Amino acid sequence: METRCVSTCFSVLVTLTCVGLCMSFVMGHRNRCSPSKAPPPGRVDTSSQLRELRARLKAMALDAFIITRDDGHQSEIPANRDRRYTYISGFSGSDGIAVITREWGAALWTDGRYFLQADIQLSCDWLLMRVGQPGVPHLIEWLVEVLPENSKIGADPKLVPNSVWNAWTSQIGDSSNSLIEVFENPVDRIWNSTTGRPPYSDHKAYVVPERFSGRKWEDKIKDLRAKLDAEGANAVVVTALDEVAWLLNIRGYDIPNNPMVYAYVTVTTNSVNLYVNESKLSTDVKIHLKALSCYSEHCTQIHSYDALIGDLKTNQQKWKKVLLPSRCYNSPGASRAIYSAIPPKKQLAIPSPIIFMKARKNRIEIGGMREAHIRDAVALCDFLAYLEEAIAAGKEWNELQVAQEVDQFRREQNLSRGPSFPTIAGFGPNGASPHYSPFESSNLLKIDGSSTLVLDSGGHYLDGTTDVTRTIHLGTPTDFEREAYTRVLMGSIQLASLVFPFDVPMNSIDVLARGPLWEAGLNYLHATGHGVGAFLTVHEAPITIAYTMGNLTFQEGYFFSDEPGYYHEGHFGVRLENVLEVVKKKTKHNFDGQYFGFVPVTYVPYEPKLINVKMLSPQHRKWLNDYNTKIRTLVGAELKRQHRLKGFYWMMDKTGYIPEHDSSSSSGSISVTALLLTAMQFVAFSRRGL
């Protein structure tokens, strides 16, 4: 049975409520903003942009303007041309909302992944609103508080999910202030080619062959129409770029590190309509889409990208019900502008059915994901062997070199299509910022043996997408570094080892990864896992592993990350990440239906010198030995086949056997299992009516 998301009206920023923190911040507090302190490296002066934007707001009779990180498709990572909030604020993180008032200051809201980064990058013209911290208001709450009565708050409806717009409207409530749809975005008036705005990519789209996609696009359309019919809808508007790409078996170059093409699709009972810049489509793609002199329900009609809203307003007259994607956890749904084109009585606001169709991989996609991860592991083993040898020989490396080189090692692999996201390589204190980017840093650190290096990287391949994090140490780690690493490893193993009934909600398993850290009073401020696409986005809806949100259940063929971490601000970071595949499990008994479990598809060695073996239970040790055996078998064979012997011997050295029974070892994870049972109690009571 297909599981639906529960739509939420909360801000797109909230990915995880930050509980259990030792830190406390005054609302909007900034570091190194007093006149006596020099700004940190990486701080961006945006005072001139703020002055110009405020002048525009005055001319438009607006008292404030909200700038989201979205493009017209609500993409997680927009094209550089669409990063308006980065241009205005200087903040380059992937999650944030900027608010600029005409006379009462500017503020930026972001989540726990980016507290450190935002504090560095934002100039002192900005307040930093750390979402989830005590005393930090919602952006509308703050605006209502600081603005005078009868103020006009503007936002671009093309760049705001409808669910978020409705939430803002509700939060304004009975105040005298009003939320205004601003189709002529004032940022676009001051940010142009003369002020450094980059153009969109001019690369063409291309076809993904069926040997990689596993299904013809025509069959996917047929399945989608069946779902529309079941919902009583005449049409659906497909807005998310990964859904467009998956549905039509095409890819492009319009989004950095994501193989997407800017396009919308509408599907009706008798037509398929693609809204795209036609110059993006080669003859091969048009033939693939049956777009040349073909006008049946099995053909694709090509329209101008900018014609969508007008066509929706016209065509809705012949439709009784239109499925408009609503928010579904980490999928924001369609924009306010698209919702506004369809009369409310004709709107069917539910999560896009394509979310669930593409999340559950078919047989070909599953095989491709497994194979892609083996080749990816070869690249990473070979690179890490090369890096360790270079540092031992006294060569100087910094974080940017690490990121660039590991990306190059991946490009050498068969079917590679580049990185799946900008590589994170954070050494020492930079590793304590979960999404630190050496590509944007003005404080690059040299790699040596004094601390940990967090390397979070991934690749796109025609047959799959990867995302893997390993933390290494090229010297002698401290006792606390080893303890932190081991606790993170224990949590990762405990989650990966779970066997569970089909109706266990995703959010309840988060405690398994956090338990070993919680036992020591430690935690991390991001979700434990996210879905991973098959040559699509590296963060794929609907999967989110976070105890504060979500009630979906797993399906066979889902792929997601398992990535607990620990970040000691100013000192070091630890994160370990594997991609897991959801599989059916054959259990001794079969009470209450089907049982599922997880199988790793990431096979990259852990760092033995960072593991305190005495902390591991026999169950942890057995899992680790089995994992290392798989690495030797699967990755070892491919390393030898590719004649990468340096990587092969490095891999063999890192995957030695660990004695599984030791009287001094940890007693296991009883307390963590208790946490899981507690987290699930409300689910059991609500579902079974006990």
XYZ file of C-alpha atoms in Angstrom:
690
model
C 0.000 0.000 0.000
C 1.339 3.411 -0.933
C 2.100 5.569 2.079
C 1.322 9.258 1.915
C 3.092 12.094 3.602
C 1.444 14.251 6.205
C 1.758 17.809 4.950
C 3.170 20.305 7.369
C 2.762 24.043 7.498
C 6.061 24.741 9.223
C 8.966 26.558 7.632
C 11.165 24.799 5.104
C 14.079 25.542 7.381
C 13.220 23.129 10.145
C 15.075 19.923 9.397
C 15.730 18.944 12.974
C 14.860 20.569 16.277
C 18.124 21.208 18.058
C 17.653 19.528 21.421
C 20.222 18.478 23.979
C 22.614 21.332 23.196
C 25.128 22.708 25.635
C 25.132 26.062 23.761
C 22.715 28.913 24.298
C 22.443 31.975 22.078
C 20.892 35.371 22.510
C 18.509 35.934 19.604
C 20.497 36.947 16.527
C 23.818 36.971 18.419
C 26.951 37.384 16.296
C 30.563 36.564 17.036
C 33.425 38.945 16.271
C 31.168 41.888 15.498
C 32.492 44.337 18.086
C 34.652 47.203 16.733
C 37.657 45.875 18.647
C 37.659 42.518 16.866
C 38.793 41.846 13.321
C 36.302 39.954 11.121
C 37.061 36.268 10.562
C 38.403 35.064 7.208
C 35.445 34.365 4.923
C 33.161 37.173 6.104
C 31.347 38.779 3.134
C 30.515 42.471 3.017
C 27.060 42.873 1.433
C 26.336 46.394 2.645
C 26.125 47.778 -0.905
C 23.613 45.097 -1.944
C 21.493 45.909 1.098
C 21.524 49.626 0.295
C 20.442 49.018 -3.310
C 17.738 46.565 -2.318
C 16.326 48.926 0.292
C 16.154 51.648 -2.322
C 14.161 49.288 -4.539
C 11.837 48.405 -1.645
C 11.156 52.092 -1.044
C 10.296 52.579 -4.727
C 7.942 49.575 -4.564
C 6.304 50.760 -1.316
C 7.406 47.589 0.483
C 8.519 47.593 4.116
C 10.246 44.190 3.977
C 11.146 41.493 1.473
C 11.665 37.773 2.056
C 14.287 35.952 -0.038
C 14.190 32.160 -0.002
C 16.896 29.869 -1.320
C 14.429 28.406 -3.835
C 14.237 28.552 -7.594
C 11.001 28.113 -9.534
C 11.148 24.352 -8.889
C 11.952 24.553 -5.170
C 15.261 22.783 -5.824
C 17.463 22.028 -2.848
C 20.506 23.249 -4.774
C 19.536 25.959 -7.284
C 21.688 27.074 -10.195
C 24.232 29.760 -9.377
C 22.090 32.270 -11.255
C 19.200 31.615 -8.860
C 21.131 31.956 -5.584
C 19.578 35.296 -4.737
C 19.896 34.974 -0.982
C 23.618 34.292 -1.334
C 24.065 37.439 -3.418
C 22.244 39.543 -0.812
C 23.668 37.965 2.351
C 26.983 36.332 1.430
C 25.799 33.079 3.058
C 26.360 30.099 0.764
C 24.750 27.271 2.747
C 22.035 25.164 1.136
C 19.325 26.072 3.638
C 18.371 29.573 4.696
C 15.862 32.395 4.388
C 16.892 36.046 4.329
C 14.631 38.910 5.415
C 15.495 42.513 4.616
C 13.493 45.363 6.078
C 13.623 48.906 4.775
C 14.545 50.496 8.095
C 14.601 47.818 10.792
C 17.548 45.591 9.950
C 18.209 42.315 8.128
C 18.149 38.761 9.451
C 18.897 35.267 8.173
C 17.384 32.020 9.487
C 19.253 28.719 9.112
C 19.453 25.345 10.851
C 22.065 23.664 13.031
C 24.171 22.408 10.124
C 25.116 25.984 9.265
C 25.338 27.933 12.539
C 29.130 28.197 12.385
C 29.305 28.833 8.635
C 26.627 31.534 8.675
C 28.255 33.327 11.605
C 31.498 33.483 9.644
C 30.058 34.513 6.268
C 27.395 37.048 7.282
C 28.582 40.603 7.744
C 27.671 42.401 10.946
C 24.757 44.060 9.129
C 22.884 40.814 9.734
C 21.216 39.111 12.662
C 21.722 35.325 12.652
C 18.604 33.436 13.663
C 19.605 29.950 14.766
C 16.504 27.822 14.155
C 15.538 25.658 17.117
C 17.472 27.631 19.700
C 15.642 29.058 22.733
C 14.266 32.527 22.134
C 14.680 32.458 18.347
C 11.415 33.603 16.720
C 9.918 32.472 13.444
C 10.622 34.970 10.672
C 6.994 36.160 10.465
C 6.843 36.500 14.245
C 9.976 38.654 14.090
C 8.614 40.790 11.243
C 5.314 41.414 13.021
C 7.290 42.448 16.089
C 9.741 44.853 14.427
C 7.598 46.382 11.665
C 5.110 49.167 12.286
C 1.403 48.583 11.762
C 0.032 48.308 8.216
C 3.404 47.227 6.826
C 3.662 45.437 3.490
C 5.837 42.306 3.388
C 6.808 41.183 -0.104
C 7.895 37.817 -1.481
C 8.203 36.286 -4.945
C 5.437 33.627 -5.242
C 7.409 31.754 -7.906
C 10.147 31.106 -5.315
C 8.038 30.161 -2.290
C 6.372 26.759 -1.805
C 2.611 27.117 -1.440
C 2.656 25.391 1.961
C 5.159 27.928 3.262
C 3.175 30.845 1.835
C 0.039 29.601 3.582
C 1.973 29.223 6.836
C 3.242 32.795 6.585
C -0.264 34.080 5.905
C -1.612 32.187 8.904
C 1.168 33.498 11.146
C 0.487 37.098 10.129
C -3.046 36.383 11.318
C -5.095 39.318 12.479
C -2.211 41.786 12.495
C -2.531 44.836 10.277
C 0.465 43.739 8.198
C -0.013 42.060 4.834
C 1.893 39.566 2.657
C 2.203 40.748 -0.956
C 2.883 38.660 -4.070
C 5.766 40.366 -5.906
C 6.248 38.906 -9.378
C 8.887 41.496 -10.343
C 11.610 40.344 -7.954
C 13.578 43.392 -6.732
C 16.757 41.326 -6.354
C 16.669 40.669 -10.100
C 16.639 44.416 -10.714
C 19.961 44.956 -8.935
C 21.636 41.600 -9.700
C 22.392 41.293 -13.407
C 25.253 40.571 -15.782
C 26.937 43.879 -14.968
C 26.906 43.071 -11.240
C 28.276 39.576 -11.733
C 25.150 37.437 -12.150
C 26.127 34.230 -13.963
C 24.114 32.890 -16.915
C 22.252 29.598 -16.962
C 24.020 26.591 -18.416
C 23.718 26.240 -22.186
C 24.400 22.476 -22.224
C 21.781 20.257 -23.808
C 19.706 17.559 -22.157
C 20.417 13.897 -22.917
C 18.667 10.525 -22.767
C 19.213 7.909 -20.041
C 19.047 4.530 -21.820
C 16.641 1.890 -20.559
C 19.571 -0.342 -19.567
C 20.162 2.176 -16.755
C 16.633 3.469 -16.073
C 15.043 0.014 -16.043
C 11.745 1.228 -17.531
C 10.502 3.150 -20.546
C 9.178 6.633 -19.875
C 5.913 5.695 -21.598
C 5.335 2.977 -18.963
C 5.971 5.479 -16.172
C 3.415 7.837 -17.720
C 0.913 4.975 -17.834
C 1.442 4.274 -14.122
C 1.127 7.966 -13.308
C -2.149 8.233 -15.211
C -3.483 5.260 -13.250
C -2.708 7.104 -10.013
C -4.401 10.244 -11.321
C -7.475 8.213 -12.190
C -7.523 6.687 -8.696
C -7.490 10.196 -7.221
C -10.171 11.503 -9.556
C -7.774 14.009 -11.136
C -7.626 15.057 -14.793
C -4.086 16.437 -14.705
C -0.931 16.741 -12.634
C 1.705 19.489 -12.654
C 5.208 18.060 -12.187
C 7.455 20.801 -10.808
C 10.425 19.115 -9.088
C 13.368 18.733 -11.464
C 14.333 15.255 -10.276
C 10.754 14.099 -10.879
C 10.808 15.503 -14.423
C 14.152 13.793 -15.080
C 13.022 10.439 -13.665
C 9.631 10.481 -15.374
C 10.969 11.151 -18.878
C 14.337 9.362 -18.569
C 16.282 12.507 -19.429
C 19.086 14.332 -17.645
C 20.828 17.686 -18.049
C 23.412 20.116 -16.707
C 21.285 22.997 -15.422
C 21.876 22.431 -11.686
C 25.390 22.188 -10.207
C 26.189 18.603 -9.182
C 22.685 17.451 -10.128
C 21.897 15.993 -13.572
C 18.748 18.031 -14.170
C 17.263 20.154 -16.935
C 15.066 23.149 -16.146
C 11.582 22.020 -17.159
C 8.013 21.479 -16.008
C 5.714 18.678 -17.109
C 1.941 18.405 -17.141
C 0.349 15.008 -17.663
C -3.337 14.609 -18.460
C -5.423 11.638 -19.485
C -4.552 12.298 -23.146
C -1.413 14.449 -23.265
C 2.144 14.882 -22.022
C 3.429 18.462 -22.088
C 7.042 19.481 -21.523
C 7.748 23.152 -20.722
C 11.399 23.770 -21.500
C 13.794 25.992 -23.392
C 13.611 24.075 -26.673
C 17.242 24.852 -27.477
C 18.077 22.388 -24.687
C 16.606 19.493 -26.657
C 18.661 17.712 -29.287
C 17.032 15.740 -32.070
C 17.882 12.533 -30.199
C 16.004 13.731 -27.117
C 13.004 14.781 -29.229
C 12.937 11.386 -30.907
C 13.178 9.715 -27.497
C 10.208 11.784 -26.263
C 8.214 11.208 -29.475
C 8.011 14.957 -29.926
C 8.403 15.115 -33.708
C 5.158 15.081 -35.706
C 3.390 12.981 -33.091
C 0.178 14.094 -31.389
C -1.282 11.069 -29.603
C -1.528 10.538 -25.838
C 1.766 8.635 -26.022
C 3.704 11.605 -27.437
C 5.252 14.664 -25.811
C 4.242 18.185 -26.779
C 6.991 20.792 -26.375
C 6.103 24.253 -25.037
C 8.059 27.336 -24.039
C 9.360 27.187 -20.460
C 7.663 30.501 -19.610
C 4.267 29.417 -20.964
C 3.329 27.158 -18.037
C 1.394 29.589 -15.823
C -0.615 30.979 -18.752
C -1.408 27.501 -20.047
C -2.535 26.361 -16.590
C -4.926 29.301 -16.324
C -6.364 28.448 -19.741
C -6.473 24.660 -19.533
C -7.952 24.507 -16.031
C -11.257 25.474 -17.608
C -11.550 21.966 -19.083
C -10.231 20.163 -15.989
C -12.326 19.191 -12.989
C -9.456 18.371 -10.638
C -5.709 19.115 -10.879
C -3.151 17.347 -8.714
C -0.771 20.004 -7.373
C 2.202 18.653 -5.388
C 2.005 19.516 -1.695
C 4.798 19.483 0.861
C 6.143 16.032 1.724
C 8.909 16.334 4.316
C 12.033 17.278 2.340
C 10.027 17.814 -0.879
C 8.557 21.345 -0.673
C 5.825 20.902 -3.270
C 4.735 23.367 -5.949
C 5.122 27.125 -5.685
C 2.524 29.662 -4.651
C 2.478 30.962 -8.238
C 1.466 27.551 -9.632
C -1.242 27.079 -7.010
C -2.578 30.551 -7.800
C -3.076 29.539 -11.455
C -5.685 26.912 -10.510
C -8.958 27.828 -8.764
C -8.996 26.464 -5.181
C -12.055 24.263 -5.815
C -10.141 22.432 -8.563
C -6.957 21.914 -6.576
C -6.044 18.432 -5.338
C -3.182 19.247 -2.982
C -1.409 15.991 -2.143
C 2.228 14.851 -2.354
C 3.367 14.065 -5.862
C 2.916 10.318 -6.505
C 6.203 10.407 -8.425
C 8.051 10.844 -5.105
C 7.166 7.296 -4.099
C 7.439 5.840 -7.598
C 11.075 6.891 -8.012
C 12.140 6.277 -4.395
C 11.421 2.566 -4.755
C 14.088 1.465 -7.215
C 13.377 -1.193 -9.818
C 15.535 -4.255 -10.366
C 17.833 -2.540 -12.871
C 18.253 0.548 -10.684
C 19.039 -1.585 -7.621
C 21.729 -3.467 -9.529
C 23.116 -0.207 -10.867
C 23.278 1.384 -7.415
C 25.214 -1.601 -6.085
C 27.687 -1.584 -8.970
C 28.169 2.190 -8.840
C 29.044 2.007 -5.155
C 31.688 -0.654 -5.762
C 33.427 1.463 -8.403
C 33.052 4.480 -6.136
C 34.729 2.566 -3.301
C 37.605 1.717 -5.639
C 38.119 5.414 -6.342
C 38.010 6.320 -2.662
C 40.351 3.520 -1.535
C 42.839 4.442 -4.229
C 42.664 8.130 -3.321
C 43.047 7.595 0.436
C 46.080 5.373 -0.164
C 47.554 8.104 -2.347
C 46.816 10.807 0.247
C 48.326 8.880 3.166
C 51.470 8.144 1.165
C 51.842 11.785 0.127
C 51.455 13.151 3.670
C 53.863 10.529 5.035
C 56.413 11.652 2.425
C 56.187 15.219 3.708
C 54.164 16.712 0.866
C 51.872 19.626 1.725
C 48.145 19.246 1.133
C 45.277 21.533 2.039
C 41.556 20.848 2.182
C 40.860 22.194 -1.303
C 43.489 19.898 -2.828
C 41.875 16.936 -1.062
C 38.453 17.825 -2.485
C 39.753 18.385 -6.000
C 41.825 15.202 -6.071
C 39.129 12.875 -4.754
C 36.744 14.274 -7.378
C 39.337 13.529 -10.051
C 39.818 9.944 -8.843
C 36.065 9.417 -9.226
C 36.021 10.852 -12.739
C 38.414 8.070 -13.784
C 35.768 5.451 -13.042
C 33.560 3.977 -15.743
C 30.184 5.703 -16.273
C 31.193 8.668 -14.062
C 29.221 11.881 -14.470
C 31.019 13.977 -11.863
C 30.507 14.732 -8.149
C 27.036 14.358 -6.666
C 27.614 17.422 -4.437
C 30.516 19.752 -3.613
C 33.009 17.659 -1.674
C 33.302 18.446 2.033
C 36.876 18.136 3.295
C 37.182 19.652 6.756
C 40.368 19.314 8.786
C 40.555 19.944 12.533
C 38.263 22.851 13.536
C 36.864 23.116 9.997
C 35.647 19.534 10.345
C 33.429 20.702 13.210
C 31.263 22.564 10.664
C 29.100 19.764 9.176
C 28.786 21.377 5.728
C 32.122 23.153 5.523
C 33.122 23.748 1.892
C 36.785 24.157 0.975
C 35.680 25.531 -2.402
C 34.267 28.620 -0.669
C 36.629 28.891 2.276
C 39.156 31.649 2.836
C 40.558 29.718 5.792
C 41.953 26.584 4.152
C 43.902 24.411 6.544
C 46.889 22.217 5.775
C 46.452 18.523 6.425
C 48.785 17.025 9.008
C 48.724 14.477 11.804
C 47.346 16.756 14.511
C 43.598 16.178 14.055
C 40.844 14.444 12.096
C 39.906 15.008 8.459
C 36.190 14.657 7.649
C 35.792 13.702 3.976
C 32.183 13.680 2.750
C 31.987 13.089 -0.990
C 30.009 11.311 -3.657
C 29.639 10.712 -7.343
C 27.050 10.486 -10.061
C 27.280 7.537 -12.433
C 24.919 6.595 -15.231
C 23.881 3.605 -13.113
C 23.675 5.237 -9.679
C 24.507 7.975 -7.186
C 26.815 7.687 -4.173
C 27.321 9.573 -0.912
C 29.981 8.430 1.562
C 31.728 9.999 4.537
C 34.867 8.776 6.218
C 36.862 10.424 8.977
C 40.591 9.730 8.987
C 43.556 10.672 11.165
C 47.084 10.858 9.787
C 48.791 11.067 13.173
C 48.086 9.822 16.692
C 44.501 10.543 17.771
C 43.608 11.696 21.262
C 41.556 9.513 23.580
C 38.535 11.774 23.094
C 38.848 11.669 19.300
C 38.874 7.861 19.503
C 35.916 7.805 21.869
C 33.879 10.151 19.666
C 34.713 8.180 16.515
C 33.870 4.864 18.167
C 30.547 6.106 19.497
C 29.625 7.380 16.045
C 30.634 4.018 14.548
C 28.583 2.132 17.142
C 25.514 4.186 16.283
C 25.976 3.623 12.571
C 26.331 -0.136 13.081
C 23.297 -0.333 15.369
C 21.056 1.365 12.834
C 22.395 -0.737 9.955
C 21.848 -3.960 11.941
C 18.158 -3.434 12.626
C 15.563 -6.026 11.545
C 12.041 -4.687 11.978
C 8.343 -5.115 11.082
C 7.022 -3.401 7.970
C 5.082 -0.749 9.925
C 7.952 0.721 11.944
C 8.117 4.469 11.142
C 11.360 5.903 9.829
C 11.685 8.511 12.544
C 11.786 5.921 15.338
C 15.053 4.320 14.196
C 16.996 7.586 14.563
C 17.628 6.862 18.241
C 19.684 3.789 17.334
C 22.328 5.987 15.722
C 22.253 8.622 18.469
C 22.105 6.274 21.462
C 25.851 5.707 21.966
C 26.425 9.475 21.784
C 23.506 10.291 24.083
C 24.897 7.880 26.667
C 27.926 10.187 26.946
C 25.949 13.443 26.721
C 26.919 14.055 23.080
C 24.741 14.746 20.019
C 24.675 16.183 16.501
C 22.454 18.837 14.942
C 21.416 17.217 11.667
C 19.220 14.361 10.584
C 20.734 10.871 10.644
C 19.774 10.015 7.093
C 18.223 11.020 3.780
C 17.079 9.257 0.633
C 19.507 8.790 -2.260
C 18.409 8.819 -5.895
C 19.501 6.610 -8.788
C 21.509 9.060 -10.931
C 19.293 11.802 -9.559
C 19.584 13.983 -6.454
C 21.790 12.875 -3.591
C 19.058 14.044 -1.180
C 15.908 12.318 -2.397
C 12.398 12.613 -0.981
C 10.591 11.255 0.917
C 13.108 9.588 3.244
C 14.315 11.507 6.296
C 15.735 9.774 9.363
C 15.157 12.220 12.212
C 13.312 11.560 15.467
C 11.601 14.965 15.356
C 9.718 14.418 12.101
C 8.137 11.921 9.791
C 5.843 8.928 10.069
C 6.522 7.177 6.766
C 7.461 3.523 6.618
C 10.187 1.830 4.602
C 9.663 0.004 1.320
C 11.848 -2.616 -0.331
C 14.134 -0.885 -2.815
C 14.554 2.350 -0.880
C 18.120 3.647 -0.529
C 19.125 6.068 2.210
C 22.129 7.321 4.151
C 23.148 6.317 7.667
C 25.358 9.188 8.868
C 25.704 9.975 12.568
C 28.426 12.395 13.612
C 29.938 14.491 16.374
C 31.294 18.025 16.047
C 33.525 19.518 18.743
C 33.429 23.216 17.911
C 36.850 24.735 17.417
C 38.623 21.369 17.577
C 37.533 18.494 15.317
C 34.667 16.670 13.670
C 33.641 13.047 13.091
C 31.065 11.741 10.627
C 30.642 8.259 9.158
C 28.201 7.668 6.327
C 27.085 4.587 4.445
C 24.226 4.244 1.972
C 21.887 1.397 2.949
C 19.451 -0.565 0.813
C 16.107 -1.656 2.292
C 15.583 -5.394 1.766
C 13.072 -8.022 2.846
C 14.282 -10.262 5.665
C 13.514 -13.920 6.190
C 13.022 -14.333 9.931
C 12.629 -17.494 11.985
C 9.066 -16.464 12.771
C 6.754 -14.173 10.834
C 4.523 -12.536 13.436
C 2.574 -9.499 12.225
C 3.597 -9.521 8.554
C 6.693 -8.761 6.519
C 10.029 -7.858 8.145
C 12.675 -5.602 6.625
C 16.353 -4.961 7.197
C 19.216 -3.012 5.700
C 22.187 -3.973 3.551
C 25.107 -1.569 3.037
C 25.989 -0.696 -0.543
C 28.864 1.570 0.556
C 32.030 -0.480 1.064
C 34.873 1.771 2.210
C 37.097 0.830 5.193
C 36.894 2.597 8.536
C 40.003 3.984 10.240
C 41.320 1.323 12.687
C 43.466 3.741 14.721
C 40.327 5.746 15.595
C 38.383 2.705 16.855
C 38.507 1.892 20.562
C 37.794 -1.808 20.186
C 37.135 -2.226 23.912
C 34.004 -0.087 23.550
C 32.517 -2.427 20.927
C 30.141 -5.235 21.865
C 30.504 -8.674 20.261
C 27.601 -7.731 17.976
C 29.395 -4.567 16.838
C 32.580 -6.531 16.195
C 30.849 -9.247 14.215
C 29.120 -6.665 12.024
C 32.434 -4.896 11.431
C 34.233 -8.140 10.555
C 31.466 -9.127 8.151
C 31.608 -5.656 6.600
C 35.369 -5.822 6.161
C 35.065 -9.251 4.556
C 32.604 -7.810 2.032
C 35.011 -4.973 1.265
C 37.844 -7.414 0.643
C 35.649 -9.580 -1.585
C 33.749 -6.972 -3.617
C 36.025 -3.954 -3.690
C 39.221 -5.977 -3.586
C 38.308 -7.823 -6.766
C 37.543 -4.572 -8.590
C 40.747 -2.907 -7.347
C 42.766 -5.797 -8.752
C 40.779 -5.813 -11.978
C 41.634 -2.137 -12.443
C 45.270 -2.774 -11.446
C 45.037 -0.304 -8.558
C 47.381 -2.210 -6.285
C 48.253 0.746 -4.069
C 44.584 1.078 -3.187
C 44.271 -2.691 -2.824
C 47.035 -3.013 -0.238
C 45.771 0.066 1.629
C 42.306 -1.519 1.754
C 43.690 -4.830 3.015
C 45.612 -3.036 5.751
C 42.469 -1.260 6.974
C 40.189 -4.312 7.058
C 41.927 -6.670 9.468
C 40.028 -9.103 11.690
C 38.875 -7.956 15.144
C 38.468 -10.556 17.925
C 34.733 -10.846 18.497
C 34.743 -11.953 22.129
C 36.577 -10.009 24.799
C 35.618 -9.910 28.461
C 36.496 -6.209 28.624
C 34.198 -5.237 25.756
C 30.994 -3.212 26.013
C 27.871 -5.068 27.054
C 25.991 -4.011 23.952
C 23.089 -1.711 23.176
C 20.318 -2.630 25.616
C 19.720 0.996 26.577
C 19.511 1.975 22.911
C 16.974 -0.757 22.219
C 14.950 0.605 25.106
C 15.081 4.024 23.472
C 13.766 2.557 20.226
C 10.913 0.822 22.011
C 9.994 4.018 23.833
C 10.031 6.014 20.614
C 7.731 3.472 18.978
C 5.175 3.165 21.770
C 2.964 5.933 20.488
C 2.964 4.301 17.038
C 1.924 0.919 18.421
C -0.890 2.395 20.490
C -2.203 4.589 17.682
C -2.090 1.853 15.029
C -3.453 -1.067 17.020
C -5.848 0.888 19.214
C -4.501 -0.657 22.436
